[in-house]
Amino acid sequence: MKAALIAKIRALQPLHLPLPPTLIPAGFPSPAQDYQATSIDLNELLIRDKTSTYIFRITGSSMVDAGIADGDEIVVDRSITPVPGDVVVASLDGEFTVKRFIIDRQGQGWLTPENPQYPALRIEALSDFTIFGVVTRSIHHVR
């Protein structure tokens, strides 16, 4: 399955969509401006390294305060070396999860949710623990 997924990612063709050079304010409206439309390639915008990037659909609500909600897609880059504070896809004792990777002052590793209704997961010394990749983007569904 992994090889098939990598082949699909490598075969991605540019998807150019119109991108006006005008910023859209999220506050008060501004007067209309003339603009010359350009385009943006979503592959180029979302994917830094095609051979190391995966997109996963999220289930659950443990990361809502990080802007990752149930049903959203996340872009995960395996080529990035994770550092404390990164949101990661990790495997802990055979179960995959998306959490913020933390190392506390005592050197203890944690996978912490971004929702106070969920507990942090302590990474025990004898745990089967692997970080699959670093989350670089969340494609959040508005509707």
N, CA, C and O of each residue as an XYZ file, in Angstrom:
572
protein
N       0.826     -1.189      0.000
C       0.000      0.000      0.000
C       0.871      1.253      0.000
O       0.560      2.216     -0.702
N       1.955      1.258      0.774
C       2.826      2.423      0.853
C       3.422      2.743     -0.511
O       3.475      3.909     -0.901
N       3.873      1.724     -1.244
C       4.467      1.945     -2.567
C       3.445      2.532     -3.529
O       3.777      3.411     -4.324
N       2.210      2.057     -3.468
C       1.163      2.583     -4.347
C       0.864      4.038     -4.022
O       0.645      4.846     -4.925
N       0.853      4.376     -2.738
C       0.603      5.757     -2.322
C       1.735      6.667     -2.787
O       1.481      7.774     -3.262
N       2.976      6.216     -2.656
C       4.122      7.006     -3.109
C       4.043      7.221     -4.619
O       4.337      8.317     -5.095
N       3.655      6.207     -5.374
C       3.532      6.339     -6.826
C       2.470      7.372     -7.193
O       2.656      8.148     -8.130
N       1.364      7.384     -6.462
C       0.307      8.369     -6.729
C       0.789      9.782     -6.439
O       0.496     10.706     -7.198
N       1.521      9.953     -5.353
C       2.030     11.284     -5.003
C       3.014     11.768     -6.059
O       2.982     12.935     -6.450
N       3.884     10.886     -6.520
C       4.876     11.266     -7.541
C       4.217     11.639     -8.861
O       4.758     12.439     -9.625
N       3.045     11.057     -9.132
C       2.355     11.307    -10.393
C       1.480     12.562    -10.353
O       0.814     12.871    -11.341
N       1.465     13.278     -9.254
C       0.630     14.475     -9.155
C       0.987     15.477    -10.243
O       2.156     15.784    -10.476
N      -0.026     15.963    -10.885
C       0.152     16.990    -11.899
C      -0.154     18.339    -11.261
O      -0.969     18.421    -10.342
N       0.497     19.400    -11.745
C       0.193     20.728    -11.190
C      -1.291     21.045    -11.336
O      -1.904     20.754    -12.363
N      -1.846     21.635    -10.313
C      -3.236     22.087    -10.325
C      -3.199     23.589    -10.138
O      -3.103     24.078     -9.012
N      -3.273     24.313    -11.224
C      -3.185     25.771    -11.182
C      -4.585     26.354    -11.048
O      -5.455     26.099    -11.881
N      -4.793     27.129    -10.006
C      -6.057     27.816     -9.769
C      -5.808     29.314     -9.775
O      -4.705     29.751     -9.447
N      -6.812     30.118    -10.143
C      -6.611     31.566    -10.169
C      -6.286     32.109     -8.778
O      -6.875     31.693     -7.781
N      -5.341     33.042     -8.730
C      -4.962     33.689     -7.480
C      -4.813     35.183     -7.734
O      -3.791     35.626     -8.258
N      -5.826     35.960     -7.367
C      -5.694     37.402     -7.531
C      -4.612     37.931     -6.595
O      -4.451     37.409     -5.492
N      -3.867     38.957     -7.009
C      -2.791     39.478     -6.167
C      -3.285     40.391     -5.057
O      -2.502     41.155     -4.494
N      -4.567     40.324     -4.735
C      -5.160     41.165     -3.707
C      -5.453     40.329     -2.476
O      -6.020     39.242     -2.586
N      -5.076     40.819     -1.315
C      -5.412     40.134     -0.075
C      -6.864     40.422      0.258
O      -7.359     41.519      0.000
N      -7.545     39.446      0.828
C      -8.938     39.609      1.217
C      -8.979     39.865      2.714
O      -8.601     38.989      3.494
N      -9.432     41.053      3.141
C      -9.473     41.327      4.580
C     -10.551     40.498      5.273
O     -11.641     40.305      4.735
N     -10.240     40.021      6.451
C     -11.219     39.297      7.247
C     -11.862     40.237      8.265
O     -12.667     39.804      9.089
N     -11.514     41.508      8.211
C     -12.094     42.515      9.104
C     -13.109     43.331      8.339
O     -14.106     42.795      7.855
N     -12.860     44.637      8.223
C     -13.761     45.523      7.516
C     -13.520     45.434      6.013
O     -12.376     45.293      5.579
N     -14.577     45.515      5.218
C     -14.394     45.472      3.762
C     -13.569     46.660      3.275
O     -13.606     47.742      3.863
N     -12.829     46.441      2.196
C     -12.068     47.528      1.589
C     -12.643     47.808      0.213
O     -13.324     46.953     -0.353
N     -12.388     48.977     -0.335
C     -12.902     49.273     -1.668
C     -12.374     48.267     -2.681
O     -11.266     47.749     -2.541
N     -13.180     47.998     -3.698
C     -12.760     47.064     -4.744
C     -11.529     47.613     -5.443
O     -11.401     48.818     -5.659
N     -10.618     46.695     -5.794
C      -9.389     47.089     -6.461
C      -9.280     46.341     -7.779
O      -9.738     45.207     -7.913
N      -8.661     47.005     -8.750
C      -8.363     46.314     -9.994
C      -7.264     45.306     -9.704
O      -6.371     45.574     -8.901
N      -7.323     44.161    -10.344
C      -6.263     43.180    -10.148
C      -6.028     42.410    -11.427
O      -6.891     42.327    -12.300
N      -4.849     41.856    -11.513
C      -4.489     40.991    -12.621
C      -4.356     39.593    -12.034
O      -3.505     39.354    -11.176
N      -5.184     38.681    -12.487
C      -5.195     37.340    -11.927
C      -3.925     36.579    -12.304
O      -3.456     36.656    -13.440
N      -3.382     35.853    -11.348
C      -2.293     34.924    -11.588
C      -2.806     33.555    -11.187
O      -4.007     33.397    -10.963
N      -1.945     32.570    -11.090
C      -2.401     31.258    -10.655
C      -1.463     30.719     -9.586
O      -0.331     31.177     -9.430
N      -1.965     29.743     -8.866
C      -1.197     29.107     -7.808
C      -1.327     27.595     -7.983
O      -2.414     27.097     -8.278
N      -0.242     26.873     -7.804
C      -0.239     25.414     -7.897
C      -0.390     24.871     -6.479
O       0.489     25.067     -5.639
N      -1.502     24.191     -6.213
C      -1.739     23.680     -4.863
C      -0.705     22.644     -4.450
O      -0.363     22.555     -3.271
N      -0.199     21.859     -5.397
C       0.867     20.915     -5.059
C       2.097     21.662     -4.557
O       2.716     21.261     -3.571
N       2.444     22.744     -5.237
C       3.603     23.536     -4.845
C       3.373     24.232     -3.499
O       4.295     24.359     -2.693
N       2.149     24.675     -3.268
C       1.821     25.364     -2.025
C       1.815     24.422     -0.824
O       2.303     24.779      0.248
N       1.268     23.228     -0.998
C       1.058     22.321      0.129
C       2.171     21.299      0.331
O       2.348     20.785      1.436
N       2.925     21.000     -0.733
C       3.864     19.883     -0.665
C       5.280     20.368     -0.923
O       5.589     20.878     -2.000
N       6.131     20.205      0.070
C       7.540     20.587     -0.054
C       8.360     19.482     -0.705
O       9.198     19.755     -1.565
N       8.126     18.237     -0.303
C       8.881     17.087     -0.804
C       7.881     16.006     -1.210
O       7.336     15.313     -0.352
N       7.636     15.860     -2.510
C       6.615     14.929     -2.996
C       6.856     13.493     -2.558
O       5.906     12.759     -2.289
N       8.112     13.089     -2.484
C       8.402     11.694     -2.155
C       8.200     11.380     -0.679
O       8.143     10.212     -0.294
N       8.091     12.420      0.151
C       7.981     12.206      1.595
C       6.676     12.740      2.179
O       6.531     12.807      3.399
N       5.737     13.115      1.336
C       4.518     13.766      1.825
C       3.310     12.870      1.649
O       3.137     12.208      0.625
N       2.483     12.870      2.676
C       1.254     12.081      2.695
C       0.115     12.984      3.150
O       0.327     13.972      3.853
N      -1.095     12.627      2.735
C      -2.283     13.346      3.194
C      -3.181     12.328      3.878
O      -3.490     11.275      3.320
N      -3.595     12.660      5.099
C      -4.459     11.779      5.878
C      -5.732     12.514      6.269
O      -5.713     13.726      6.484
N      -6.829     11.787      6.360
C      -8.087     12.354      6.852
C      -8.172     12.092      8.355
O      -7.870     10.998      8.832
N      -8.586     13.109      9.077
C      -8.655     13.056     10.540
C     -10.022     12.570     11.001
O     -11.055     12.901     10.419
N      -9.994     11.780     12.060
C     -11.218     11.406     12.743
C     -11.019     11.718     14.217
O      -9.980     11.390     14.790
N     -11.990     12.337     14.819
C     -11.895     12.700     16.228
C     -11.649     14.186     16.411
O     -11.449     14.924     15.446
N     -11.668     14.614     17.674
C     -11.617     16.055     17.967
C     -10.525     16.433     18.960
O     -10.609     17.486     19.593
N      -9.496     15.589     19.109
C      -8.474     15.889     20.113
C      -7.559     17.044     19.711
O      -6.806     17.540     20.549
N      -7.602     17.483     18.456
C      -6.698     18.541     17.999
C      -7.432     19.795     17.523
O      -6.871     20.588     16.767
N      -8.679     19.979     17.956
C      -9.475     21.106     17.457
C      -8.862     22.463     17.784
O      -8.983     23.392     16.986
N      -8.210     22.600     18.928
C      -7.620     23.891     19.284
C      -6.355     24.197     18.480
O      -5.825     25.305     18.556
N      -5.874     23.223     17.713
C      -4.754     23.446     16.796
C      -5.273     23.671     15.371
O      -4.486     23.767     14.429
N      -6.597     23.756     15.219
C      -7.180     23.987     13.900
C      -7.351     22.722     13.081
O      -7.494     22.789     11.860
N      -7.337     21.560     13.741
C      -7.505     20.281     13.050
C      -8.770     19.634     13.601
O      -8.811     19.218     14.759
N      -9.801     19.553     12.761
C     -11.101     19.052     13.211
C     -11.435     17.717     12.551
O     -10.799     17.313     11.578
N     -12.427     17.052     13.089
C     -12.919     15.793     12.556
C     -13.287     15.976     11.083
O     -14.037     16.889     10.738
N     -12.761     15.113     10.220
C     -13.048     15.179      8.789
C     -12.057     16.004      7.981
O     -12.063     15.934      6.752
N     -11.204     16.788      8.645
C     -10.186     17.563      7.929
C      -9.110     16.638      7.384
O      -8.981     15.491      7.812
N      -8.341     17.153      6.435
C      -7.172     16.447      5.941
C      -5.928     17.163      6.456
O      -5.902     18.388      6.576
N      -4.904     16.376      6.756
C      -3.623     16.958      7.162
C      -2.556     16.552      6.156
O      -2.597     15.457      5.593
N      -1.599     17.453      5.938
C      -0.452     17.185      5.084
C       0.700     16.843      6.022
O       1.029     17.623      6.917
N       1.310     15.686      5.820
C       2.355     15.175      6.704
C       3.625     14.961      5.893
O       3.614     14.277      4.870
N       4.723     15.557      6.362
C       6.010     15.456      5.674
C       6.956     14.604      6.522
O       7.301     14.969      7.646
N       7.364     13.473      5.969
C       8.266     12.564      6.686
C       9.714     13.013      6.619
O      10.545     12.496      7.365
N      10.043     13.963      5.746
C      11.440     14.390      5.601
C      11.847     15.425      6.642
O      13.029     15.745      6.766
N      10.892     15.946      7.383
C      11.183     16.948      8.401
C      11.542     16.240      9.714
O      10.815     15.358     10.170
N      12.641     16.626     10.298
C      13.018     16.079     11.601
C      12.142     16.733     12.660
O      12.156     17.955     12.807
N      11.372     15.924     13.406
C      10.487     16.514     14.413
C      11.258     17.118     15.574
O      12.284     16.589     16.002
N      10.748     18.232     16.075
C      11.303     18.874     17.266
C      10.161     19.080     18.249
O       9.001     19.157     17.844
N      10.478     19.170     19.540
C       9.416     19.405     20.522
C       8.602     20.640     20.150
O       9.144     21.691     19.806
N       7.294     20.477     20.229
C       6.363     21.540     19.865
C       5.679     21.282     18.537
O       4.637     21.874     18.256
N       6.254     20.395     17.701
C       5.634     20.074     16.417
C       4.374     19.243     16.623
O       4.274     18.470     17.575
N       3.420     19.412     15.722
C       2.280     18.501     15.644
C       2.740     17.362     14.744
O       3.222     17.593     13.636
N       2.589     16.135     15.225
C       3.118     14.972     14.522
C       2.059     13.887     14.378
O       1.068     13.851     15.108
N       2.300     13.011     13.417
C       1.595     11.737     13.345
C       2.562     10.739     13.958
O       3.685     10.577     13.480
N       2.127     10.077     15.010
C       2.996      9.152     15.724
C       2.299      7.811     15.915
O       1.072      7.717     15.909
N       3.106      6.795     16.082
C       2.614      5.476     16.443
C       3.087      5.205     17.863
O       4.285      5.215     18.146
N       2.133      4.963     18.745
C       2.443      4.650     20.138
C       1.816      3.308     20.462
O       0.594      3.170     20.513
N       2.679      2.314     20.683
C       2.238      0.943     20.972
C       1.251      0.427     19.922
O       0.235     -0.188     20.248
N       1.579      0.698     18.649
C       0.795      0.163     17.535
C      -0.413      0.980     17.125
O      -1.108      0.612     16.178
N      -0.680      2.072     17.808
C      -1.839      2.913     17.484
C      -1.358      4.242     16.929
O      -0.520      4.904     17.541
N      -1.885      4.642     15.766
C      -1.537      5.944     15.201
C      -2.373      7.042     15.836
O      -3.539      6.836     16.172
N      -1.766      8.210     15.996
C      -2.447      9.358     16.566
C      -1.809     10.640     16.046
O      -0.653     10.644     15.623
N      -2.569     11.719     16.081
C      -2.046     13.050     15.758
C      -2.064     13.847     17.048
O      -3.119     14.047     17.651
N      -0.890     14.302     17.469
C      -0.763     15.064     18.716
C       0.436     15.995     18.615
O       1.240     15.904     17.688
N       0.538     16.894     19.591
C       1.715     17.756     19.688
C       2.778     16.998     20.486
O       2.504     16.481     21.569
N       3.992     16.940     19.938
C       5.112     16.241     20.562
C       5.792     17.203     21.535
O       6.234     18.286     21.152
N       5.867     16.791     22.791
C       6.431     17.637     23.853
C       7.470     16.834     24.627
O       7.296     15.636     24.852
N       8.544     17.494     25.032
C       9.487     16.923     25.994
C       9.529     17.894     27.167
O       9.882     19.062     27.002
N       9.166     17.403     28.357
C       9.101     18.299     29.522
C      10.491     18.530     30.124
O      11.482     17.996     29.626
N      10.558     19.320     31.186
C      11.848     19.693     31.802
C      12.618     18.501     32.356
O      13.840     18.554     32.491
N      11.908     17.437     32.674
C      12.572     16.237     33.184
C      13.013     15.303     32.053
O      13.559     14.230     32.309
N      12.778     15.711     30.812
C      13.166     14.890     29.671
C      12.136     13.849     29.279
O      12.395     12.994     28.432
N      10.964     13.923     29.898
C       9.892     12.972     29.599
C       9.165     13.396     28.321
O       8.795     14.560     28.166
N       8.964     12.439     27.406
C       8.231     12.701     26.173
C       6.735     12.526     26.354
O       6.278     11.640     27.075
N       5.980     13.392     25.682
C       4.519     13.369     25.743
C       3.931     13.604     24.358
O       4.524     14.298     23.533
N       2.784     13.030     24.115
C       1.957     13.381     22.968
C       0.734     14.072     23.557
O      -0.086     13.440     24.222
N       0.620     15.367     23.308
C      -0.434     16.133     23.968
C      -1.521     16.553     22.982
O      -1.227     16.971     21.862
N      -2.765     16.439     23.402
C      -3.872     16.873     22.554
C      -4.010     18.394     22.613
O      -3.431     19.052     23.478
N      -4.771     18.925     21.698
C      -5.098     20.351     21.689
C      -6.596     20.483     21.928
O      -7.304     21.186     21.206
N      -7.053     19.793     22.955
C      -8.439     19.825     23.396
C      -8.415     19.374     24.855
O      -8.004     18.249     25.140
N      -8.850     20.231     25.786
C      -8.747     19.886     27.205
C      -9.579     18.672     27.625
O      -9.428     18.183     28.744
N     -10.440     18.189     26.759
C     -11.256     17.021     27.090
C     -10.503     15.698     26.918
O     -11.030     14.635     27.245
N      -9.266     15.768     26.402
C      -8.484     14.565     26.153
C      -7.222     14.566     27.001
O      -6.646     15.626     27.250
N      -6.782     13.388     27.450
C      -5.556     13.325     28.256
C      -4.297     13.291     27.384
O      -4.334     12.845     26.237
N      -3.194     13.766     27.942
C      -1.894     13.642     27.289
C      -1.446     12.186     27.370
O      -1.789     11.473     28.313
N      -0.684     11.756     26.384
C      -0.167     10.395     26.353
C       1.318     10.422     26.690
O       2.119     11.024     25.975
N       1.668      9.769     27.774
C       3.068      9.699     28.199
C       3.792      8.663     27.354
O       3.286      7.561     27.146
N       4.966      9.014     26.872
C       5.770      8.079     26.081
C       6.690      7.354     27.063
O       7.719      7.889     27.477
N       6.317      6.163     27.418
C       7.078      5.379     28.383
C       8.365      4.860     27.746
O       8.440      4.693     26.529
N       9.374      4.607     28.578
C      10.680      4.158     28.091
C      10.581      2.868     27.275
O      11.318      2.698     26.304
N       9.696      1.973     27.649
C       9.557      0.698     26.945
C       8.452      0.718     25.892
O       8.113     -0.326     25.335
N       7.893      1.880     25.617
C       6.843      1.993     24.604
C       7.406      1.730     23.214
O       8.574      2.003     22.935
N       6.560      1.201     22.363
C       6.878      1.100     20.940
C       6.428      2.434     20.339
O       5.249      2.620     20.039
N       7.378      3.360     20.166
C       7.057      4.732     19.773
C       7.838      5.133     18.529
O       9.056      4.966     18.465
N       7.125      5.661     17.546
C       7.739      6.160     16.323
C       6.981      7.388     15.857
O       5.750      7.406     15.875
N       7.711      8.419     15.440
C       7.072      9.559     14.798
C       7.088      9.297     13.303
O       8.151      9.180     12.694
N       5.903      9.205     12.716
C       5.772      8.945     11.279
C       6.154     10.171     10.467
O       6.850     10.060      9.458
N       5.695     11.351     10.908
C       5.997     12.566     10.173
C       5.449     13.788     10.881
O       4.715     13.679     11.863
N       5.817     14.961     10.365
C       5.412     16.243     10.941
C       4.258     16.805     10.120
O       4.306     16.823      8.890
N       3.231     17.257     10.812
C       2.084     17.879     10.145
C       2.490     19.291      9.731
O       2.911     20.096     10.561
N       2.357     19.581      8.436
C       2.736     20.892      7.924
C       1.529     21.764      7.578
O       1.628     22.991      7.577
N       0.407     21.141      7.288
C      -0.805     21.884      6.915
C      -2.032     21.115      7.370
O      -2.024     19.889      7.477
N      -3.073     21.865      7.633
C      -4.384     21.278      7.880
C      -5.327     21.862      6.847
O      -5.431     23.080      6.706
N      -6.003     21.003      6.135
C      -6.995     21.453      5.165
C      -8.337     21.369      5.878
O      -8.965     20.313      5.961
N      -8.746     22.520      6.386
C      -9.912     22.600      7.269
C     -11.179     22.828      6.468
O     -11.238     23.723      5.625
N     -12.173     22.031      6.729
C     -13.453     22.171      6.063
C     -14.279     23.243      6.759
O     -14.506     23.176      7.967
N     -14.721     24.216      6.003
C     -15.498     25.319      6.563
C     -16.972     24.945      6.630
O     -17.701     25.412      7.505
N     -17.388     24.132      5.733
C     -18.809     23.792      5.686
C     -18.990     22.314      5.622
O     -20.122     21.832      5.576
